[in-house]
Each structure stands twice: as structure tokens, then as C-alpha cells.
Amino acid sequence: MNVATPPSGSTPTLEDVARAAGVSRATVSRVINGIRNVDPAIQEVVRQAVAATGYVPNQAARSLVTRRAGVVALVVSGASGEEPGEPSPGQVFTDPFFGRVAAGIIGFLRPQGIHPILMFADDAETRTQVLTYLRQGNADGALLVSTHAEDPLPRLLADAGLPAVLFARPAEPIPISYVDVEHRAGARLAADHLVSRGCRRVATITGPPSLPAAQARLAGFRDAMAVHGHPYIPCAEGNFTYHSGEAAMERLLAGHPDLDGVFAANDVMAQAALFVLRHRGLRVPEDVAVIGFDDSSVAAASRPALTTVRHPVEDMAAEMARLLLAQVDRPELPATSIIFDPALVVRESA
């Protein structure tokens, strides 16, 4: 396609694109604003003309037409650090899990010219700020990562009819879309692998019992071990943090010094368990095999490298963003859930 580019130094306009594409200004506007009643062949010609002229749509003007902000809110709810087990905002930025969520969301949204804005909602005032921000149209919807089971924000979003998608199954039935992994199946993979290695005195470090994911991982592990003839599995509660994993591993060794296998409900606690075992002079996996859950960045970096259940966080986060944009485009769509399959990643620790 031969395109007459604008004079050097001038800013390309909608008229320049229309002239280059050989279509009307109105047609160019419809293509740029994503209005679907344009022939695909013409859409492609217009996109080529946009690329050739270097035209950049005015986001403010585009928003007036599409009634879209081109922004979504990534909301971390409950990150106050005031309650035991709850992360602080500072921990959010260093936790591998939250980094993986953000990476998956950004990777999906960036090619579409949509940007996430990070918001924290840890009390009634900040929850109200999130709701107001969305109601005023400053963001097209919310991608919500909730850190505690009693969080009221998912229901507030659903009751307000605001587009929102939740990472992980809500603790109570709420008409809100969410993505999750099959936690029970992942825990069964861990149990099966420990038994296949010959482990007979197995224990587990759990997450907070109020969280559905922690409940499911514990239940799946216990069920699988029962199938293998182990009706009782000692457990010590953690809260998904390193220090809680250390303390839990110490308690398990105090009560069961002869254990030979440990399943920790996330990689960070598993890494802490490795430290405690090494400090006690126990070899991993020769004396005690250890399996985590998540396959986060700490898993491969641990010494020994951590066998873990892969939790496809980046893919799940991208699916969150896809579901949200579909909901924004078609508000009549019902709430839906997407459940991902886990996989065992075998490394050196088990």
C-alpha cells in the first residue's frame, strides 16, 4: 500500500490516516474505536495506514466514544498486615506470588493498550475508594486478589454490578467470576510422589485454615494419604510466610522427630522447612523429602532445588484479564469460573 506520509515534523491526524487508507474519516474512527460493523478487509487497510502514518489515537477523545477508560484496577484487598497471617503492602511487592500475578496481567493487557493501576483495599475507607473509583468510570473493572477469607470486597463489587474477576474461589458463594487451580488434585500429586519415594512418616505444613485454598490443599493431601493407608497425617499451621514455615517445621520435628516426608502448602514455607532441616543436620531428600506448592521463583533457587506442585499463576492472571475484558464488552455475561490443572515439577528435594 502506497501511503502519503504527513509532512516532516507534523503530527499525523485522523484525516491523514483516512487519506492513506482511501476511506472516510468516519470509517477510520470506527476501526480505531473498536466498533465492529466494519468489513475486516477495510479494518486491515486502516490498521496499515495507522502504522504507516504513525498516528496515535487521542485516548481522552477515544474514551468519549467508547466509554472505556483503557485502565483496569488491580486491587489487593486485605494487605494491611494488621492481622496475623495477612501481608503488608510492603510484602506484596516482594512476595513471588503477587509478582507473578502482576506479570500475567500486564503481559495480557499491554498488547491491547490497556494499563493496570494498583490499588490497596484493607479497610472500609479504602474499599469505598475502590468502589467509587470504579463507579466514576476511572477504570473499566477490577482484578481482585484477596488475602483473607472474610474480605467483604468481592460481595460489594458483585452487589454493585461492577465488572470484576477474583483470583481464587471466594470463601462464600458470590456471583463473581474467578480463576483458580484444582488445589486438591495438586495436593494428591504431592502425596502420591512422597509415597512412591518410600516415605512412611509424612507430615504437612498447612496454610491458614480460613482460606479455601489452604483447606483444599490439606484435604486433598489427607485424602490421598488415606488412600495409601496413612489415616493420620500430623500437621502444623503456617500462614504462607517464611517465618511461619520455620516455626511450623520446628513444631513438627519436636513432635515427630522421625518424620521422613513433608508437604508444605506453598514454596515459601517449604523453603523455610529446608532451612530448618539443614540446621538440624538432616539431609534432603535422603532423610526427609520435601515438596512445596506453587512453583514460584524460590523453588528452583532453593538448595536443594524444590520439588513442587506447579500453580500456573501467570496463565491464571492472564485469564482473569481476559474474563474481565469480556465482561466489560458484554455486561450481560453471567459470572463464570475457570479452573486450571496443576502439575508436579520434580527437582532435588523429593
Short mmCIF file of C-alpha atoms in Angstrom, two decimals, residues 1-5 14-23 28 45-46 48-50 52-53:
data_model
loop_
_atom_site.label_atom_id
_atom_site.label_comp_id
_atom_site.label_asym_id
_atom_site.label_seq_id
_atom_site.Cartn_x
_atom_site.Cartn_y
_atom_site.Cartn_z
CA MET A 1 0.00 0.00 0.00
CA ASN A 2 1.43 3.38 -1.02
CA VAL A 3 0.90 5.83 1.80
CA ALA A 4 1.38 9.57 1.65
CA THR A 5 3.01 10.36 4.97
CA LEU A 14 -7.27 11.12 11.57
CA GLU A 15 -7.59 12.78 8.16
CA ASP A 16 -4.07 11.64 7.25
CA VAL A 17 -4.99 8.06 8.06
CA ALA A 18 -8.26 8.31 6.10
CA ARG A 19 -6.41 9.72 3.08
CA ALA A 20 -3.75 7.00 3.27
CA ALA A 21 -6.34 4.23 3.56
CA GLY A 22 -8.66 5.66 0.92
CA VAL A 23 -11.66 5.60 3.25
CA VAL A 28 -11.19 5.27 10.40
CA VAL A 45 -6.23 -1.40 5.44
CA VAL A 46 -6.92 1.17 8.15
CA GLN A 48 -1.80 -0.50 7.96
CA ALA A 49 -2.43 3.19 7.35
CA VAL A 50 -2.25 3.88 11.10
CA ALA A 52 2.44 3.82 8.15
CA THR A 53 1.45 7.33 9.20
#
